[in-house]
mmCIF file of C-alpha atoms in Angstrom:
data_model
loop_
_atom_site.group_PDB
_atom_site.id
_atom_site.type_symbol
_atom_site.label_atom_id
_atom_site.label_comp_id
_atom_site.label_asym_id
_atom_site.label_seq_id
_atom_site.Cartn_x
_atom_site.Cartn_y
_atom_site.Cartn_z
ATOM 1 C CA SER A 1 -7.888 15.388 -21.506
ATOM 2 C CA GLY A 2 -8.647 12.090 -20.099
ATOM 3 C CA ALA A 3 -5.270 10.971 -19.219
ATOM 4 C CA GLU A 4 -4.966 14.067 -17.058
ATOM 5 C CA ASP A 5 -8.189 13.676 -15.508
ATOM 6 C CA SER A 6 -7.263 9.859 -14.412
ATOM 7 C CA ARG A 7 -4.245 11.307 -13.047
ATOM 8 C CA LYS A 8 -5.709 14.117 -10.824
ATOM 9 C CA MET A 9 -7.834 11.482 -9.503
ATOM 10 C CA THR A 10 -4.950 8.882 -8.770
ATOM 11 C CA LYS A 11 -4.365 8.378 -5.148
ATOM 12 C CA VAL A 12 -1.281 8.626 -3.407
ATOM 13 C CA LYS A 13 0.154 5.925 -0.928
ATOM 14 C CA ILE A 14 3.219 6.391 0.925
ATOM 15 C CA CYS A 15 4.430 3.478 2.812
ATOM 16 C CA GLY A 16 6.921 2.358 5.135
ATOM 17 C CA LEU A 17 6.655 5.213 7.531
ATOM 18 C CA THR A 18 8.094 5.138 10.712
ATOM 19 C CA ASN A 19 8.098 8.265 12.774
ATOM 20 C CA ASP A 20 5.609 11.209 13.254
ATOM 21 C CA VAL A 21 7.747 13.767 11.263
ATOM 22 C CA ASP A 22 7.475 11.704 8.135
ATOM 23 C CA ALA A 23 3.950 10.924 8.071
ATOM 24 C CA LEU A 24 2.774 14.603 8.928
ATOM 25 C CA ILE A 25 5.155 15.840 5.822
ATOM 26 C CA ALA A 26 3.365 13.087 3.460
ATOM 27 C CA CYS A 27 -0.060 14.215 4.796
ATOM 28 C CA GLU A 28 0.891 17.938 4.216
ATOM 29 C CA TYR A 29 1.923 17.311 1.037
ATOM 30 C CA GLY A 30 -1.307 15.470 -0.152
ATOM 31 C CA ALA A 31 -0.506 11.647 0.550
ATOM 32 C CA ASP A 32 -4.159 10.019 0.343
ATOM 33 C CA LEU A 33 -3.003 6.945 2.166
ATOM 34 C CA VAL A 34 -0.136 6.595 4.662
ATOM 35 C CA GLY A 35 1.183 3.129 5.292
ATOM 36 C CA PHE A 36 2.866 1.369 8.347
ATOM 37 C CA LEU A 37 4.470 -1.936 8.558
ATOM 38 C CA PHE A 38 3.503 -4.322 10.978
ATOM 39 C CA ALA A 39 5.817 -7.263 9.520
ATOM 40 C CA LYS A 40 8.560 -7.471 12.028
ATOM 41 C CA GLU A 41 10.679 -8.789 9.546
ATOM 42 C CA SER A 42 10.658 -5.316 7.459
ATOM 43 C CA PRO A 43 13.561 -3.092 8.317
ATOM 44 C CA ARG A 44 10.466 -0.593 8.547
ATOM 45 C CA PHE A 45 8.926 -2.199 11.250
ATOM 46 C CA VAL A 46 7.120 -0.073 14.091
ATOM 47 C CA VAL A 47 5.747 -1.034 17.176
ATOM 48 C CA PRO A 48 1.477 -1.088 17.398
ATOM 49 C CA ASP A 49 1.749 1.250 20.132
ATOM 50 C CA GLU A 50 4.175 4.130 18.144
ATOM 51 C CA VAL A 51 1.807 3.490 15.211
ATOM 52 C CA ARG A 52 -1.090 4.288 17.161
ATOM 53 C CA ARG A 53 0.428 7.294 18.603
ATOM 54 C CA ILE A 54 1.494 8.536 15.028
ATOM 55 C CA THR A 55 -2.194 7.793 13.888
ATOM 56 C CA GLN A 56 -3.783 9.509 16.367
ATOM 57 C CA ILE A 57 -2.235 12.889 15.161
ATOM 58 C CA LEU A 58 -2.533 12.649 11.370
ATOM 59 C CA PRO A 59 -5.718 14.602 9.783
ATOM 60 C CA ALA A 60 -8.744 12.512 9.518
ATOM 61 C CA ASP A 61 -9.038 12.820 5.989
ATOM 62 C CA VAL A 62 -5.951 10.493 5.232
ATOM 63 C CA SER A 63 -6.228 6.728 5.126
ATOM 64 C CA LYS A 64 -4.369 4.619 7.621
ATOM 65 C CA VAL A 65 -2.963 1.227 6.155
ATOM 66 C CA GLY A 66 -1.453 -1.169 8.126
ATOM 67 C CA LEU A 67 0.592 -3.836 6.175
ATOM 68 C CA PHE A 68 0.670 -7.435 7.740
ATOM 69 C CA LYS A 69 2.519 -10.422 6.274
ATOM 70 C CA ASP A 70 0.853 -14.066 7.371
ATOM 71 C CA HIS A 71 -0.251 -12.575 10.371
ATOM 72 C CA ARG A 72 -2.910 -14.523 12.424
ATOM 73 C CA LEU A 73 -6.674 -13.205 12.173
ATOM 74 C CA GLU A 74 -7.218 -12.101 15.638
ATOM 75 C CA GLU A 75 -3.696 -10.008 15.632
ATOM 76 C CA VAL A 76 -4.834 -8.306 12.352
ATOM 77 C CA LYS A 77 -8.014 -7.289 14.263
ATOM 78 C CA GLU A 78 -6.500 -6.002 17.458
ATOM 79 C CA ASN A 79 -4.013 -3.965 15.361
ATOM 80 C CA VAL A 80 -7.096 -2.237 13.183
ATOM 81 C CA ILE A 81 -8.758 -1.668 16.503
ATOM 82 C CA LEU A 82 -5.238 -0.218 18.693
ATOM 83 C CA CYS A 83 -4.399 1.859 15.497
ATOM 84 C CA GLY A 84 -7.609 2.972 14.180
ATOM 85 C CA LEU A 85 -6.618 1.466 10.871
ATOM 86 C CA ASP A 86 -8.973 2.764 7.791
ATOM 87 C CA HIS A 87 -7.356 -0.175 5.294
ATOM 88 C CA VAL A 88 -5.532 -3.553 5.924
ATOM 89 C CA GLN A 89 -3.015 -4.350 3.129
ATOM 90 C CA LEU A 90 -1.949 -8.190 3.116
ATOM 91 C CA HIS A 91 1.375 -8.815 1.840
ATOM 92 C CA GLY A 92 1.945 -12.602 2.538
ATOM 93 C CA ASP A 93 0.346 -15.798 1.220
ATOM 94 C CA GLU A 94 -3.180 -15.256 2.691
ATOM 95 C CA ASP A 95 -5.498 -17.159 0.318
ATOM 96 C CA PRO A 96 -8.696 -15.604 -0.815
ATOM 97 C CA ALA A 97 -10.617 -17.745 2.448
ATOM 98 C CA PHE A 98 -8.518 -15.510 4.736
ATOM 99 C CA CYS A 99 -9.888 -12.321 3.455
ATOM 100 C CA ARG A 100 -13.126 -13.554 3.481
ATOM 101 C CA GLU A 101 -12.825 -14.454 7.286
ATOM 102 C CA LEU A 102 -11.048 -10.982 8.181
ATOM 103 C CA ARG A 103 -13.953 -9.128 6.204
ATOM 104 C CA LYS A 104 -16.248 -10.867 8.029
ATOM 105 C CA ILE A 105 -14.589 -10.344 11.901
ATOM 106 C CA LEU A 106 -13.823 -6.892 11.067
ATOM 107 C CA LYS A 107 -17.672 -6.279 9.730
ATOM 108 C CA ASP A 108 -19.076 -8.251 12.844
ATOM 109 C CA ASP A 109 -16.688 -5.208 15.082
ATOM 110 C CA GLY A 110 -18.748 -2.646 12.837
ATOM 111 C CA ARG A 111 -15.423 -1.735 11.360
ATOM 112 C CA ASP A 112 -15.556 -0.810 7.484
ATOM 113 C CA VAL A 113 -12.265 -1.502 6.745
ATOM 114 C CA GLY A 114 -10.687 -1.365 3.280
ATOM 115 C CA ILE A 115 -8.690 -4.614 2.217
ATOM 116 C CA ILE A 116 -5.944 -4.697 -0.270
ATOM 117 C CA LYS A 117 -4.505 -7.664 -1.356
ATOM 118 C CA THR A 118 -0.555 -7.720 -2.765
ATOM 119 C CA PHE A 119 0.257 -9.527 -5.830
ATOM 120 C CA LYS A 120 4.031 -10.326 -6.840
ATOM 121 C CA VAL A 121 5.220 -9.886 -10.050
ATOM 122 C CA LYS A 122 7.887 -11.483 -12.047
ATOM 123 C CA ASP A 123 7.414 -12.084 -15.615
ATOM 124 C CA ARG A 124 3.623 -12.854 -14.731
ATOM 125 C CA ILE A 125 1.655 -12.085 -11.669
ATOM 126 C CA LEU A 126 2.727 -15.185 -9.195
ATOM 127 C CA GLY A 127 0.561 -17.018 -6.458
ATOM 128 C CA ILE A 128 -3.288 -17.447 -6.606
ATOM 129 C CA LEU A 129 -4.854 -15.283 -9.237
ATOM 130 C CA PRO A 130 -6.489 -11.868 -8.436
ATOM 131 C CA VAL A 131 -9.821 -12.781 -9.493
ATOM 132 C CA GLU A 132 -10.078 -15.515 -6.949
ATOM 133 C CA TYR A 133 -10.109 -12.713 -4.135
ATOM 134 C CA THR A 134 -13.261 -11.711 -4.566
ATOM 135 C CA ASP A 135 -13.627 -10.569 -0.552
ATOM 136 C CA VAL A 136 -10.734 -7.696 -1.006
ATOM 137 C CA ASP A 137 -11.255 -4.035 -2.266
ATOM 138 C CA PHE A 138 -7.877 -3.395 -4.141
ATOM 139 C CA TYR A 139 -5.328 -5.395 -5.483
ATOM 140 C CA LEU A 140 -1.571 -4.349 -5.207
ATOM 141 C CA PHE A 141 1.053 -5.306 -7.543
ATOM 142 C CA ASP A 142 4.608 -4.944 -6.308
ATOM 143 C CA THR A 143 7.861 -6.354 -7.348
ATOM 144 C CA TYR A 144 9.082 -9.981 -6.470
ATOM 145 C CA HIS A 145 12.397 -10.142 -4.891
ATOM 146 C CA PRO A 146 13.520 -13.369 -3.230
ATOM 147 C CA GLU A 147 14.617 -11.593 -0.225
ATOM 148 C CA MET A 148 12.967 -8.257 0.236
ATOM 149 C CA MET A 149 9.073 -7.995 1.033
ATOM 150 C CA GLY A 150 8.730 -4.871 -0.485
ATOM 151 C CA GLY A 151 10.552 -1.580 -0.655
ATOM 152 C CA THR A 152 12.934 -3.295 -3.244
ATOM 153 C CA GLY A 153 13.154 0.238 -5.119
ATOM 154 C CA ILE A 154 13.138 -2.239 -8.415
ATOM 155 C CA ARG A 155 10.342 -1.708 -11.140
ATOM 156 C CA PHE A 156 8.477 -4.687 -12.758
ATOM 157 C CA ASP A 157 7.871 -5.070 -16.196
ATOM 158 C CA TRP A 158 4.470 -3.066 -16.362
ATOM 159 C CA ASP A 159 3.548 -5.160 -19.697
ATOM 160 C CA VAL A 160 2.640 -7.951 -17.654
ATOM 161 C CA LEU A 161 -0.096 -6.010 -16.645
ATOM 162 C CA SER A 162 -1.205 -4.604 -20.071
ATOM 163 C CA GLU A 163 -3.485 -7.916 -20.242
ATOM 164 C CA PHE A 164 -4.728 -7.545 -16.513
ATOM 165 C CA ARG A 165 -8.428 -6.424 -16.447
ATOM 166 C CA GLY A 166 -9.371 -7.569 -13.046
ATOM 167 C CA GLY A 167 -12.826 -6.491 -11.515
ATOM 168 C CA LYS A 168 -10.933 -4.439 -8.684
ATOM 169 C CA PRO A 169 -9.444 -0.864 -8.559
ATOM 170 C CA PHE A 170 -5.644 -1.314 -8.041
ATOM 171 C CA PHE A 171 -2.412 -0.041 -6.858
ATOM 172 C CA ILE A 172 1.066 0.070 -8.376
ATOM 173 C CA ALA A 173 4.120 -0.126 -6.307
ATOM 174 C CA GLY A 174 7.764 -1.350 -6.714
ATOM 175 C CA GLY A 175 10.526 1.338 -7.832
ATOM 176 C CA LEU A 176 8.301 4.293 -8.389
ATOM 177 C CA ASP A 177 9.700 7.555 -7.882
ATOM 178 C CA SER A 178 8.986 11.175 -8.915
ATOM 179 C CA ALA A 179 10.832 10.372 -12.351
ATOM 180 C CA ASN A 180 8.770 7.605 -13.372
ATOM 181 C CA VAL A 181 5.105 7.970 -11.461
ATOM 182 C CA ALA A 182 3.668 10.117 -14.206
ATOM 183 C CA ASP A 183 4.492 7.220 -16.846
ATOM 184 C CA ALA A 184 3.070 4.511 -14.474
ATOM 185 C CA ILE A 185 -0.025 6.240 -14.290
ATOM 186 C CA ARG A 186 -0.333 7.229 -17.806
ATOM 187 C CA ILE A 187 0.211 3.592 -19.306
ATOM 188 C CA LEU A 188 -1.306 1.663 -16.307
ATOM 189 C CA GLN A 189 -3.878 4.017 -15.370
ATOM 190 C CA PRO A 190 -4.204 2.575 -11.549
ATOM 191 C CA TYR A 191 -6.251 3.624 -8.862
ATOM 192 C CA GLY A 192 -3.301 4.436 -6.833
ATOM 193 C CA VAL A 193 0.358 4.396 -6.628
ATOM 194 C CA ASP A 194 2.407 3.440 -3.869
ATOM 195 C CA THR A 195 6.095 4.449 -2.947
ATOM 196 C CA SER A 196 8.192 3.780 0.108
ATOM 197 C CA SER A 197 12.136 3.466 -0.693
ATOM 198 C CA GLY A 198 11.396 5.992 -3.672
ATOM 199 C CA VAL A 199 11.087 8.775 -1.249
ATOM 200 C CA GLU A 200 13.535 7.922 1.280
ATOM 201 C CA LYS A 201 16.840 9.255 2.108
ATOM 202 C CA SER A 202 18.006 5.720 4.081
ATOM 203 C CA VAL A 203 15.727 3.079 5.250
ATOM 204 C CA GLY A 204 12.856 4.096 7.119
ATOM 205 C CA ARG A 205 13.596 7.590 6.715
ATOM 206 C CA LYS A 206 12.189 9.800 4.332
ATOM 207 C CA ASP A 207 12.999 12.742 2.232
ATOM 208 C CA LYS A 208 10.836 15.928 2.249
ATOM 209 C CA ASP A 209 11.540 17.087 -1.264
ATOM 210 C CA LYS A 210 11.295 13.897 -2.678
ATOM 211 C CA ILE A 211 7.649 12.963 -1.204
ATOM 212 C CA LYS A 212 6.697 16.609 -2.307
ATOM 213 C CA GLU A 213 8.099 15.755 -5.579
ATOM 214 C CA PHE A 214 6.339 12.479 -6.006
ATOM 215 C CA ILE A 215 2.957 13.594 -5.199
ATOM 216 C CA LEU A 216 3.253 16.555 -7.439
ATOM 217 C CA ASN A 217 4.173 14.279 -10.343
ATOM 218 C CA ALA A 218 1.527 11.949 -9.684
ATOM 219 C CA LYS A 219 -1.573 14.412 -9.250
ATOM 220 C CA ASP A 220 0.284 16.507 -12.434
ATOM 221 C CA GLU A 221 -0.706 19.946 -10.875
#
């Protein structure tokens, strides 16, 4: 069926990885993207040199994503180069002009890096509207939380997105786990699904069975 086809195609992003063991397990079980946090305020923050060490041992066909929050342009670029990142995820208040400028400095450096812009969702999509961001490749919708920047384990009301028909493919994050990921895909038909705390045994430490189950249920094999 069409729903099954869309589900098989859904990309899976395992985010908030802090060590090589978990990153390799995510790749082994079929993650399409793996995410590392460059935001110091996150409990899942990893120093760039360590991210570099981990990305160098991962399969080439798995996309390495760096999550940044209100970093300076130069800092983002330096880390993209240092760590061999394939995607940049902007998780703060970066405006469309910042995204345009980032695209330009990465292109000038000969780097074809995907840009993912996060939008927080409460009873609506907060902040500047997604359509204003013409220079990003993907949107990512995550649950708004007053204190936490992500990894909340809390689902937002998916109905908020039912009206959303943006011009870009999007990821869903926020409280996804193996129990609800198939529903999220069926209802929202996203380009990708993103989980961090939903596959952890403790903050920053992944549970390999949870990773395996999450990816199986997302890919519906």
